[in-house]
């Protein structure tokens, strides 16, 4: 009996020793692979864990902000075995997304991307022919001027035939929110510690796969329903390639996608269509509404800015009709309010990560191949070296001629090849929402107290307390509002 216990203890000791040797060899290999003489500055890392021990006690962007104050806006960290470059320098960002734009055009292969690759999704796709085809689709068919006119005009995303009961619409919206909002699990243990990749399989199978199957089923049902309605109403169209003008007159965005699928089925598969839906809903459901909530909170706390925006709309639109998309170009101050809101209230501390595909230099520092790039827009937008009085709400700072610094200093939609293709759609929808609210209603704070601007603890950095305010229709717009 004692001999068996001794043998078992010996086996455990051998196993522990083997694991330690593997960890040591893995660390030495990773250290050797990424050893460069002139890396950017950063705190001292520990073997295996890197800098994770310095990031767990508080939100990561808050912890990293302390490093930036000490080491500067070009920061080098280790997330386990993965090297990470954190940038909040306008000149370094310009260098990164101009001279080195192709080098940083890839996305790191993370846990989330392994499951999003089921769809040909623009945000997570690698920089390849597939991504270039998707980018061409969005820029020439969806987010071009005519595409935006179609989306923001009288015809919705899925066409104009379907009328949804309000209660049914609310149920569908709740379902959309539950399956399309950003996932809480973005990384796995194997993303930073290669020897722990086996944990990812358990994490994904038990936690993530249910969500992704539900999402895929929902989108496939949606696509099949639209395809069935098209077939019933007009019959299956021939496979001839429609002209651009014919596609633009089809109606909804889904009509355009199905027309492209009929012409080039090998390029525009159902997975491509799912990827477009995923991007439209997953990145657009909450971001625009949350930004507008922050904008209204800022306007209520700065009534002089609200009055200036009101005067601009009254002068350029008047009281005989509602503001529409074509008016937006005549309302520069309204646009500046949105720009300033996006600067002060970044919805995410960091942009979607990039990864270098070869060695390069940024700001005079050596950056190894395979380094994950995190653009720290939260620190950039609040840096007093970049913005004068960064804590002040000053839409005037975005007026032409008021540029305060060279380089890239405002980056809520990204930059370079991987910039968000939907920035035009976002600006137009937010401009319409905010413009109509300002045009049609008089706004006041509850009890005259300043609106609480504290941040909540969600993936999207929303307000800790939902906005509450007093509003009443403007007397001059009552006739217009009564006709809606």
Tab-separated table of C-alpha atoms in Angstrom:
chain	number	residue	atom	x	y	z
A	1	UNK	CA	0.000	0.000	0.000
A	2	UNK	CA	2.750	2.410	0.975
A	3	UNK	CA	4.692	1.413	-2.126
A	4	UNK	CA	1.672	2.257	-4.315
A	5	UNK	CA	1.280	5.652	-2.605
A	6	UNK	CA	4.978	6.361	-3.046
A	7	UNK	CA	4.785	5.420	-6.737
A	8	UNK	CA	1.733	7.632	-7.193
A	9	UNK	CA	3.475	10.560	-5.462
A	10	UNK	CA	6.523	9.999	-7.661
A	11	UNK	CA	4.361	10.100	-10.799
A	12	UNK	CA	2.786	13.374	-9.649
A	13	UNK	CA	6.237	14.843	-9.016
A	14	UNK	CA	7.409	13.776	-12.470
A	15	UNK	CA	4.257	15.293	-14.006
A	16	UNK	CA	4.760	18.593	-12.179
A	17	UNK	CA	8.415	18.665	-13.228
A	18	UNK	CA	7.456	17.957	-16.839
A	19	UNK	CA	4.875	20.764	-16.824
A	20	UNK	CA	7.437	23.181	-15.353
A	21	UNK	CA	9.987	22.228	-18.006
A	22	UNK	CA	7.402	22.739	-20.771
A	23	UNK	CA	6.448	26.123	-19.345
A	24	UNK	CA	10.093	27.172	-19.083
A	25	UNK	CA	10.897	26.064	-22.634
A	26	UNK	CA	7.762	27.786	-23.965
A	27	UNK	CA	8.712	30.989	-22.171
A	28	UNK	CA	12.287	30.913	-23.466
A	29	UNK	CA	11.104	30.230	-27.023
A	30	UNK	CA	8.583	33.073	-26.887
A	31	UNK	CA	11.164	35.393	-25.325
A	32	UNK	CA	13.725	34.515	-27.993
A	33	UNK	CA	11.208	34.856	-30.817
A	34	UNK	CA	10.239	38.385	-29.807
A	35	UNK	CA	13.592	39.606	-28.550
A	36	UNK	CA	14.387	42.976	-30.071
A	37	UNK	CA	16.945	45.509	-28.940
A	38	UNK	CA	14.745	48.599	-29.121
A	39	UNK	CA	11.255	47.717	-27.900
A	40	UNK	CA	8.923	50.481	-26.695
A	41	UNK	CA	8.983	51.181	-22.951
A	42	UNK	CA	6.743	49.406	-20.490
A	43	UNK	CA	6.671	47.919	-16.989
A	44	UNK	CA	8.683	44.824	-16.164
A	45	UNK	CA	6.865	41.613	-17.018
A	46	UNK	CA	6.768	38.304	-15.184
A	47	UNK	CA	7.546	34.934	-16.774
A	48	UNK	CA	4.529	33.211	-18.335
A	49	UNK	CA	1.862	35.726	-17.202
A	50	UNK	CA	3.509	38.807	-18.715
A	51	UNK	CA	1.708	41.894	-17.373
A	52	UNK	CA	-1.612	40.271	-16.533
A	53	UNK	CA	-0.908	40.592	-12.805
A	54	UNK	CA	-0.876	44.388	-13.225
A	55	UNK	CA	-4.187	44.528	-15.111
A	56	UNK	CA	-6.585	42.422	-13.040
A	57	UNK	CA	-7.290	44.724	-10.100
A	58	UNK	CA	-9.169	47.391	-12.121
A	59	UNK	CA	-10.601	47.977	-15.624
A	60	UNK	CA	-7.831	47.421	-18.150
A	61	UNK	CA	-7.996	50.897	-19.702
A	62	UNK	CA	-7.652	52.490	-16.249
A	63	UNK	CA	-4.648	50.309	-15.379
A	64	UNK	CA	-3.014	50.976	-18.748
A	65	UNK	CA	-3.634	54.722	-18.358
A	66	UNK	CA	-1.295	54.713	-15.345
A	67	UNK	CA	1.405	53.074	-17.476
A	68	UNK	CA	0.886	55.724	-20.157
A	69	UNK	CA	1.404	58.490	-17.613
A	70	UNK	CA	4.710	56.886	-16.618
A	71	UNK	CA	6.068	55.454	-19.883
A	72	UNK	CA	4.414	57.578	-22.571
A	73	UNK	CA	1.786	57.037	-25.322
A	74	UNK	CA	3.755	54.247	-27.044
A	75	UNK	CA	3.584	51.301	-24.672
A	76	UNK	CA	4.779	47.700	-24.915
A	77	UNK	CA	3.104	44.981	-22.842
A	78	UNK	CA	2.936	41.184	-22.727
A	79	UNK	CA	-0.426	39.446	-22.397
A	80	UNK	CA	0.905	36.055	-21.435
A	81	UNK	CA	3.083	35.052	-24.393
A	82	UNK	CA	1.476	37.561	-26.755
A	83	UNK	CA	3.320	40.879	-27.333
A	84	UNK	CA	1.007	43.893	-27.309
A	85	UNK	CA	1.608	47.438	-28.590
A	86	UNK	CA	-0.690	50.066	-27.041
A	87	UNK	CA	-0.824	53.369	-28.939
A	88	UNK	CA	-2.355	56.718	-27.974
A	89	UNK	CA	0.093	58.993	-29.801
A	90	UNK	CA	-1.297	60.938	-32.821
A	91	UNK	CA	2.012	60.821	-34.712
A	92	UNK	CA	2.569	57.126	-33.966
A	93	UNK	CA	-0.976	56.326	-35.078
A	94	UNK	CA	-0.445	58.226	-38.309
A	95	UNK	CA	2.747	56.260	-38.926
A	96	UNK	CA	0.935	53.039	-38.098
A	97	UNK	CA	-2.015	53.599	-40.464
A	98	UNK	CA	-0.135	55.146	-43.380
A	99	UNK	CA	3.380	53.782	-43.876
A	100	UNK	CA	2.643	50.546	-41.991
A	101	UNK	CA	-1.044	50.214	-42.818
A	102	UNK	CA	-0.719	46.934	-44.723
A	103	UNK	CA	1.472	45.439	-42.001
A	104	UNK	CA	-1.259	46.097	-39.415
A	105	UNK	CA	-4.198	45.218	-41.671
A	106	UNK	CA	-4.693	41.751	-40.119
A	107	UNK	CA	-6.714	40.753	-37.071
A	108	UNK	CA	-5.156	38.543	-34.392
A	109	UNK	CA	-6.480	34.999	-34.357
A	110	UNK	CA	-8.479	35.025	-31.126
A	111	UNK	CA	-11.163	32.809	-29.643
A	112	UNK	CA	-13.994	35.025	-30.899
A	113	UNK	CA	-12.666	35.151	-34.454
A	114	UNK	CA	-12.579	31.344	-34.619
A	115	UNK	CA	-16.357	31.278	-34.313
A	116	UNK	CA	-17.161	34.433	-36.229
A	117	UNK	CA	-15.300	32.996	-39.217
A	118	UNK	CA	-18.415	30.893	-39.755
A	119	UNK	CA	-19.686	34.109	-41.352
A	120	UNK	CA	-17.671	36.126	-43.824
A	121	UNK	CA	-17.626	39.094	-41.472
A	122	UNK	CA	-15.751	42.277	-42.377
A	123	UNK	CA	-14.597	43.250	-38.859
A	124	UNK	CA	-12.979	39.895	-37.998
A	125	UNK	CA	-11.916	38.660	-41.438
A	126	UNK	CA	-8.212	38.374	-42.172
A	127	UNK	CA	-6.675	40.714	-44.737
A	128	UNK	CA	-7.114	38.570	-47.837
A	129	UNK	CA	-9.096	38.301	-51.076
A	130	UNK	CA	-12.238	37.443	-49.114
A	131	UNK	CA	-11.932	40.628	-47.034
A	132	UNK	CA	-11.227	42.745	-50.118
A	133	UNK	CA	-14.363	41.376	-51.796
A	134	UNK	CA	-16.442	42.138	-48.691
A	135	UNK	CA	-14.948	45.619	-48.474
A	136	UNK	CA	-15.802	46.253	-52.116
A	137	UNK	CA	-19.370	45.077	-51.442
A	138	UNK	CA	-19.851	47.501	-48.571
A	139	UNK	CA	-18.212	50.512	-50.205
A	140	UNK	CA	-19.865	50.199	-53.633
A	141	UNK	CA	-23.273	48.731	-52.762
A	142	UNK	CA	-24.220	49.326	-49.121
A	143	UNK	CA	-22.420	52.304	-47.588
A	144	UNK	CA	-22.015	54.362	-50.754
A	145	UNK	CA	-24.125	57.523	-51.110
A	146	UNK	CA	-26.914	55.795	-53.037
A	147	UNK	CA	-26.847	52.872	-50.583
A	148	UNK	CA	-27.220	55.195	-47.614
A	149	UNK	CA	-30.049	57.015	-49.373
A	150	UNK	CA	-31.773	53.663	-49.816
A	151	UNK	CA	-31.303	52.652	-46.158
A	152	UNK	CA	-32.330	56.016	-44.739
A	153	UNK	CA	-35.123	56.586	-47.229
A	154	UNK	CA	-38.622	55.167	-47.255
A	155	UNK	CA	-37.649	51.508	-47.646
A	156	UNK	CA	-36.301	49.490	-44.696
A	157	UNK	CA	-33.532	46.929	-44.582
A	158	UNK	CA	-35.715	43.964	-45.523
A	159	UNK	CA	-38.117	45.712	-47.910
A	160	UNK	CA	-41.413	47.518	-47.636
A	161	UNK	CA	-43.874	44.635	-47.846
A	162	UNK	CA	-43.908	43.517	-44.229
A	163	UNK	CA	-45.899	45.403	-41.598
A	164	UNK	CA	-45.061	44.314	-38.053
A	165	UNK	CA	-47.423	44.692	-35.121
A	166	UNK	CA	-45.918	46.968	-32.409
A	167	UNK	CA	-45.925	44.216	-29.792
A	168	UNK	CA	-44.389	41.759	-32.263
A	169	UNK	CA	-41.828	44.418	-33.196
A	170	UNK	CA	-40.838	44.832	-29.544
A	171	UNK	CA	-40.409	41.066	-29.165
A	172	UNK	CA	-38.242	40.921	-32.296
A	173	UNK	CA	-36.142	43.848	-31.057
A	174	UNK	CA	-35.578	42.111	-27.722
A	175	UNK	CA	-34.530	38.953	-29.568
A	176	UNK	CA	-32.184	40.920	-31.807
A	177	UNK	CA	-30.581	42.586	-28.798
A	178	UNK	CA	-30.053	39.269	-27.042
A	179	UNK	CA	-28.215	37.605	-29.940
A	180	UNK	CA	-26.456	40.499	-31.670
A	181	UNK	CA	-25.085	42.616	-28.846
A	182	UNK	CA	-21.310	42.315	-28.280
A	183	UNK	CA	-20.258	39.097	-26.567
A	184	UNK	CA	-18.746	39.237	-23.107
A	185	UNK	CA	-16.300	36.433	-23.930
A	186	UNK	CA	-13.813	37.852	-26.412
A	187	UNK	CA	-10.641	35.977	-25.481
A	188	UNK	CA	-9.711	32.489	-24.394
A	189	UNK	CA	-6.883	31.160	-22.268
A	190	UNK	CA	-5.181	29.778	-25.370
A	191	UNK	CA	-5.074	33.250	-26.942
A	192	UNK	CA	-2.320	34.220	-24.509
A	193	UNK	CA	-1.046	30.890	-23.155
A	194	UNK	CA	-0.605	28.354	-25.996
A	195	UNK	CA	-0.243	25.427	-23.594
A	196	UNK	CA	-3.792	26.112	-22.272
A	197	UNK	CA	-5.622	25.892	-25.595
A	198	UNK	CA	-7.493	22.845	-24.334
A	199	UNK	CA	-9.430	25.161	-21.981
A	200	UNK	CA	-10.835	27.055	-24.971
A	201	UNK	CA	-12.646	23.990	-26.203
A	202	UNK	CA	-14.527	23.606	-22.933
A	203	UNK	CA	-15.245	27.360	-22.726
A	204	UNK	CA	-16.596	27.518	-26.254
A	205	UNK	CA	-18.664	24.340	-26.087
A	206	UNK	CA	-20.255	25.199	-22.761
A	207	UNK	CA	-20.739	28.947	-23.073
A	208	UNK	CA	-20.415	30.298	-26.608
A	209	UNK	CA	-21.701	27.680	-29.019
A	210	UNK	CA	-25.312	27.992	-27.848
A	211	UNK	CA	-25.299	31.714	-28.655
A	212	UNK	CA	-23.694	31.251	-32.066
A	213	UNK	CA	-26.092	28.453	-33.056
A	214	UNK	CA	-29.048	30.610	-32.036
A	215	UNK	CA	-27.652	33.547	-33.979
A	216	UNK	CA	-27.043	31.442	-37.101
A	217	UNK	CA	-30.520	29.919	-36.964
A	218	UNK	CA	-32.124	33.336	-36.569
A	219	UNK	CA	-30.261	34.827	-39.522
A	220	UNK	CA	-30.846	31.811	-41.783
A	221	UNK	CA	-34.578	31.964	-41.039
A	222	UNK	CA	-34.552	35.676	-41.809
A	223	UNK	CA	-32.787	35.112	-45.134
A	224	UNK	CA	-35.100	32.245	-46.113
A	225	UNK	CA	-38.191	34.352	-45.332
A	226	UNK	CA	-37.012	37.238	-47.503
A	227	UNK	CA	-36.028	34.876	-50.306
A	228	UNK	CA	-39.449	33.227	-50.143
A	229	UNK	CA	-41.256	36.583	-50.333
A	230	UNK	CA	-39.157	37.615	-53.325
A	231	UNK	CA	-39.940	34.345	-55.062
A	232	UNK	CA	-43.666	34.630	-54.345
A	233	UNK	CA	-44.049	38.270	-55.344
A	234	UNK	CA	-42.012	38.398	-58.513
A	235	UNK	CA	-40.744	34.893	-59.225
A	236	UNK	CA	-37.152	33.874	-59.225
A	237	UNK	CA	-35.242	36.302	-61.402
A	238	UNK	CA	-32.940	35.023	-64.113
A	239	UNK	CA	-29.242	34.749	-63.386
A	240	UNK	CA	-28.370	37.584	-65.751
A	241	UNK	CA	-26.261	40.291	-64.191
A	242	UNK	CA	-28.343	43.387	-63.453
A	243	UNK	CA	-26.967	46.820	-64.107
A	244	UNK	CA	-26.019	48.983	-61.153
A	245	UNK	CA	-29.059	51.219	-61.752
A	246	UNK	CA	-31.380	48.197	-61.733
A	247	UNK	CA	-29.911	46.939	-58.452
A	248	UNK	CA	-30.279	50.346	-56.813
A	249	UNK	CA	-33.948	50.463	-57.798
A	250	UNK	CA	-34.709	47.043	-56.327
A	251	UNK	CA	-35.688	48.579	-52.983
A	252	UNK	CA	-34.174	47.242	-49.770
A	253	UNK	CA	-30.614	46.340	-48.917
A	254	UNK	CA	-31.555	42.664	-48.884
A	255	UNK	CA	-32.852	43.014	-52.443
A	256	UNK	CA	-29.439	44.264	-53.495
A	257	UNK	CA	-27.684	41.379	-51.730
A	258	UNK	CA	-29.967	38.763	-53.280
A	259	UNK	CA	-29.538	40.279	-56.740
A	260	UNK	CA	-25.778	40.054	-56.316
A	261	UNK	CA	-26.130	36.468	-55.098
A	262	UNK	CA	-28.135	35.515	-58.181
A	263	UNK	CA	-25.464	37.041	-60.438
A	264	UNK	CA	-22.353	35.797	-58.562
A	265	UNK	CA	-23.420	32.969	-56.273
A	266	UNK	CA	-19.853	31.852	-55.598
A	267	UNK	CA	-18.953	35.252	-54.078
A	268	UNK	CA	-22.218	36.256	-52.382
A	269	UNK	CA	-23.213	33.173	-50.411
A	270	UNK	CA	-25.688	33.042	-47.538
A	271	UNK	CA	-22.709	33.295	-45.175
A	272	UNK	CA	-21.718	36.597	-46.815
A	273	UNK	CA	-25.262	37.905	-46.348
A	274	UNK	CA	-25.202	36.726	-42.723
A	275	UNK	CA	-21.926	38.547	-42.252
A	276	UNK	CA	-23.453	41.812	-43.523
A	277	UNK	CA	-26.460	41.373	-41.219
A	278	UNK	CA	-24.141	40.577	-38.328
A	279	UNK	CA	-22.199	43.793	-38.879
A	280	UNK	CA	-25.293	45.957	-39.374
A	281	UNK	CA	-27.081	44.731	-36.260
A	282	UNK	CA	-24.173	43.691	-34.056
A	283	UNK	CA	-22.344	47.013	-34.373
A	284	UNK	CA	-25.315	49.311	-34.913
A	285	UNK	CA	-28.099	48.368	-32.501
A	286	UNK	CA	-26.657	49.847	-29.332
A	287	UNK	CA	-23.753	52.045	-30.389
A	288	UNK	CA	-25.806	54.802	-32.035
A	289	UNK	CA	-28.480	54.943	-29.349
A	290	UNK	CA	-25.889	54.973	-26.565
A	291	UNK	CA	-23.986	57.792	-28.289
A	292	UNK	CA	-27.216	59.787	-28.579
A	293	UNK	CA	-27.933	59.271	-24.881
A	294	UNK	CA	-24.491	60.684	-24.058
A	295	UNK	CA	-25.048	63.563	-26.487
A	296	UNK	CA	-28.365	64.539	-24.899
A	297	UNK	CA	-26.818	64.301	-21.422
A	298	UNK	CA	-24.005	66.628	-22.486
A	299	UNK	CA	-26.452	69.069	-24.103
A	300	UNK	CA	-28.633	69.167	-20.986
A	301	UNK	CA	-25.555	69.957	-18.897
A	302	UNK	CA	-24.536	72.672	-21.404
A	303	UNK	CA	-27.714	74.589	-22.326
A	304	UNK	CA	-25.705	77.205	-24.238
A	305	UNK	CA	-24.600	74.496	-26.689
A	306	UNK	CA	-28.179	73.185	-26.964
A	307	UNK	CA	-29.432	76.703	-27.765
A	308	UNK	CA	-26.788	77.192	-30.446
A	309	UNK	CA	-27.765	73.885	-32.077
A	310	UNK	CA	-31.453	74.832	-31.865
A	311	UNK	CA	-30.820	78.186	-33.526
A	312	UNK	CA	-28.875	76.501	-36.339
A	313	UNK	CA	-31.731	74.068	-37.051
A	314	UNK	CA	-34.407	76.783	-36.844
A	315	UNK	CA	-32.458	78.942	-39.316
A	316	UNK	CA	-31.710	76.197	-41.870
A	317	UNK	CA	-34.817	73.993	-41.564
A	318	UNK	CA	-37.559	76.207	-40.151
A	319	UNK	CA	-40.892	75.228	-38.631
A	320	UNK	CA	-42.900	74.020	-41.635
A	321	UNK	CA	-41.398	70.536	-41.935
A	322	UNK	CA	-39.262	67.986	-40.135
A	323	UNK	CA	-35.527	67.848	-40.579
A	324	UNK	CA	-34.410	65.268	-43.169
A	325	UNK	CA	-31.128	63.689	-44.295
A	326	UNK	CA	-30.411	66.336	-46.926
A	327	UNK	CA	-30.386	69.042	-44.230
A	328	UNK	CA	-27.483	67.459	-42.371
A	329	UNK	CA	-24.840	69.028	-44.611
A	330	UNK	CA	-26.219	72.468	-43.711
A	331	UNK	CA	-25.901	71.818	-39.973
A	332	UNK	CA	-22.142	71.787	-39.213
A	333	UNK	CA	-22.598	72.623	-35.545
A	334	UNK	CA	-24.873	69.609	-35.093
A	335	UNK	CA	-22.172	67.466	-36.685
A	336	UNK	CA	-19.565	68.971	-34.350
A	337	UNK	CA	-21.718	68.042	-31.344
A	338	UNK	CA	-21.636	64.405	-32.461
A	339	UNK	CA	-17.864	64.562	-33.085
A	340	UNK	CA	-17.308	66.013	-29.610
A	341	UNK	CA	-19.608	63.432	-28.012
A	342	UNK	CA	-17.655	60.608	-29.652
A	343	UNK	CA	-14.423	62.182	-28.382
A	344	UNK	CA	-15.574	62.630	-24.782
A	345	UNK	CA	-17.662	59.451	-24.498
A	346	UNK	CA	-15.783	56.704	-26.344
A	347	UNK	CA	-18.026	53.633	-26.386
A	348	UNK	CA	-15.030	51.301	-26.205
A	349	UNK	CA	-11.642	52.094	-24.613
A	350	UNK	CA	-9.822	50.276	-27.440
A	351	UNK	CA	-10.543	49.767	-31.112
A	352	UNK	CA	-10.754	46.251	-32.519
A	353	UNK	CA	-7.235	44.779	-32.300
A	354	UNK	CA	-4.817	44.583	-35.228
A	355	UNK	CA	-1.768	42.347	-35.634
A	356	UNK	CA	1.529	42.978	-37.403
A	357	UNK	CA	2.398	40.535	-40.171
A	358	UNK	CA	6.100	41.453	-40.248
A	359	UNK	CA	8.710	43.384	-38.288
A	360	UNK	CA	8.392	47.173	-38.513
A	361	UNK	CA	9.209	50.383	-36.661
A	362	UNK	CA	6.749	52.748	-34.968
A	363	UNK	CA	7.944	55.963	-33.361
A	364	UNK	CA	11.548	54.801	-33.719
A	365	UNK	CA	10.880	51.556	-31.809
A	366	UNK	CA	11.214	47.997	-33.143
A	367	UNK	CA	7.868	46.179	-33.333
A	368	UNK	CA	8.121	42.382	-33.743
A	369	UNK	CA	6.056	40.384	-36.198
A	370	UNK	CA	2.940	38.973	-34.532
A	371	UNK	CA	2.458	41.905	-32.155
A	372	UNK	CA	-1.145	42.722	-31.284
A	373	UNK	CA	-1.956	46.427	-31.704
A	374	UNK	CA	-4.436	48.092	-29.357
A	375	UNK	CA	-5.421	51.661	-30.254
A	376	UNK	CA	-6.258	53.361	-26.971
A	377	UNK	CA	-8.847	55.876	-28.128
A	378	UNK	CA	-9.992	56.460	-24.541
A	379	UNK	CA	-6.557	57.850	-23.586
A	380	UNK	CA	-6.046	59.618	-26.928
A	381	UNK	CA	-9.333	61.513	-26.736
A	382	UNK	CA	-8.630	62.691	-23.182
A	383	UNK	CA	-4.942	63.594	-23.548
A	384	UNK	CA	-4.246	67.228	-22.580
A	385	UNK	CA	-1.156	67.126	-24.834
A	386	UNK	CA	-3.451	66.492	-27.799
A	387	UNK	CA	-6.606	68.422	-26.872
A	388	UNK	CA	-6.849	71.744	-25.063
A	389	UNK	CA	-9.175	71.418	-22.046
A	390	UNK	CA	-10.053	67.800	-22.884
A	391	UNK	CA	-12.632	67.500	-20.079
A	392	UNK	CA	-14.640	70.432	-21.463
A	393	UNK	CA	-17.549	69.906	-23.884
A	394	UNK	CA	-16.557	72.198	-26.764
A	395	UNK	CA	-18.058	71.308	-30.175
A	396	UNK	CA	-16.352	74.420	-31.549
A	397	UNK	CA	-13.013	72.629	-31.435
A	398	UNK	CA	-14.046	70.713	-34.583
A	399	UNK	CA	-14.740	73.824	-36.646
A	400	UNK	CA	-12.514	74.241	-39.678
A	401	UNK	CA	-9.311	76.044	-38.799
A	402	UNK	CA	-9.371	74.872	-35.183
A	403	UNK	CA	-7.083	71.857	-35.676
A	404	UNK	CA	-5.083	71.456	-32.477
A	405	UNK	CA	-2.478	68.882	-33.422
A	406	UNK	CA	-0.940	66.961	-36.299
A	407	UNK	CA	-1.427	63.256	-36.787
A	408	UNK	CA	-4.451	61.090	-36.016
A	409	UNK	CA	-6.104	62.380	-32.856
A	410	UNK	CA	-9.806	61.472	-33.340
A	411	UNK	CA	-10.396	57.832	-34.183
A	412	UNK	CA	-13.811	56.456	-33.057
A	413	UNK	CA	-14.329	54.744	-36.442
A	414	UNK	CA	-10.779	53.474	-36.838
A	415	UNK	CA	-8.343	54.438	-39.565
A	416	UNK	CA	-6.676	52.999	-42.647
A	417	UNK	CA	-7.776	49.872	-44.474
A	418	UNK	CA	-9.628	48.450	-41.478
A	419	UNK	CA	-11.578	51.609	-40.663
A	420	UNK	CA	-15.312	51.148	-40.081
A	421	UNK	CA	-17.046	51.280	-43.482
A	422	UNK	CA	-20.303	52.353	-41.823
A	423	UNK	CA	-19.087	55.690	-40.447
A	424	UNK	CA	-21.174	57.606	-42.979
A	425	UNK	CA	-24.305	55.658	-42.039
A	426	UNK	CA	-23.592	56.180	-38.329
A	427	UNK	CA	-23.124	59.932	-38.698
A	428	UNK	CA	-26.286	60.311	-40.777
A	429	UNK	CA	-28.497	58.241	-38.468
A	430	UNK	CA	-27.154	59.936	-35.340
A	431	UNK	CA	-27.519	63.336	-36.988
A	432	UNK	CA	-31.138	62.590	-37.841
A	433	UNK	CA	-31.959	61.292	-34.363
A	434	UNK	CA	-30.327	64.142	-32.488
A	435	UNK	CA	-31.502	66.803	-34.959
A	436	UNK	CA	-35.169	65.782	-34.727
A	437	UNK	CA	-35.031	65.666	-30.918
A	438	UNK	CA	-33.596	69.190	-30.823
A	439	UNK	CA	-35.943	70.528	-33.503
A	440	UNK	CA	-39.198	69.182	-32.081
A	441	UNK	CA	-38.833	69.396	-28.303
A	442	UNK	CA	-37.846	71.764	-25.531
A	443	UNK	CA	-35.606	69.977	-23.031
A	444	UNK	CA	-34.960	70.529	-19.323
A	445	UNK	CA	-33.068	68.698	-16.589
A	446	UNK	CA	-35.109	66.998	-13.871
A	447	UNK	CA	-35.203	69.264	-10.846
A	448	UNK	CA	-32.560	71.469	-12.383
A	449	UNK	CA	-29.800	69.127	-11.217
A	450	UNK	CA	-26.831	68.296	-13.447
A	451	UNK	CA	-27.107	65.013	-15.316
A	452	UNK	CA	-24.967	62.240	-13.820
A	453	UNK	CA	-22.193	61.430	-16.324
A	454	UNK	CA	-20.725	58.382	-14.581
A	455	UNK	CA	-19.980	55.301	-16.714
A	456	UNK	CA	-21.600	51.896	-16.281
A	457	UNK	CA	-19.900	48.494	-16.235
A	458	UNK	CA	-20.954	47.018	-19.590
A	459	UNK	CA	-19.089	46.056	-22.754
A	460	UNK	CA	-20.406	49.232	-24.366
A	461	UNK	CA	-19.510	52.142	-22.084
A	462	UNK	CA	-23.032	53.385	-21.417
A	463	UNK	CA	-24.264	55.670	-18.661
A	464	UNK	CA	-24.389	54.179	-15.184
A	465	UNK	CA	-27.813	55.793	-14.722
A	466	UNK	CA	-30.200	55.962	-17.690
A	467	UNK	CA	-30.905	59.495	-18.856
A	468	UNK	CA	-34.085	61.093	-17.516
A	469	UNK	CA	-35.183	64.537	-18.686
A	470	UNK	CA	-38.257	66.706	-19.160
A	471	UNK	CA	-39.403	67.396	-22.716
A	472	UNK	CA	-42.407	69.066	-24.333
A	473	UNK	CA	-43.269	69.589	-28.012
A	474	UNK	CA	-42.406	73.007	-29.375
A	475	UNK	CA	-45.456	75.136	-30.049
A	476	UNK	CA	-44.152	76.159	-33.471
A	477	UNK	CA	-43.920	72.477	-34.544
A	478	UNK	CA	-47.312	71.282	-33.242
A	479	UNK	CA	-48.909	71.424	-36.674
A	480	UNK	CA	-46.086	69.395	-38.217
A	481	UNK	CA	-46.037	66.864	-35.384
A	482	UNK	CA	-49.815	66.369	-35.578
A	483	UNK	CA	-49.435	65.125	-39.154
A	484	UNK	CA	-46.970	62.370	-38.323
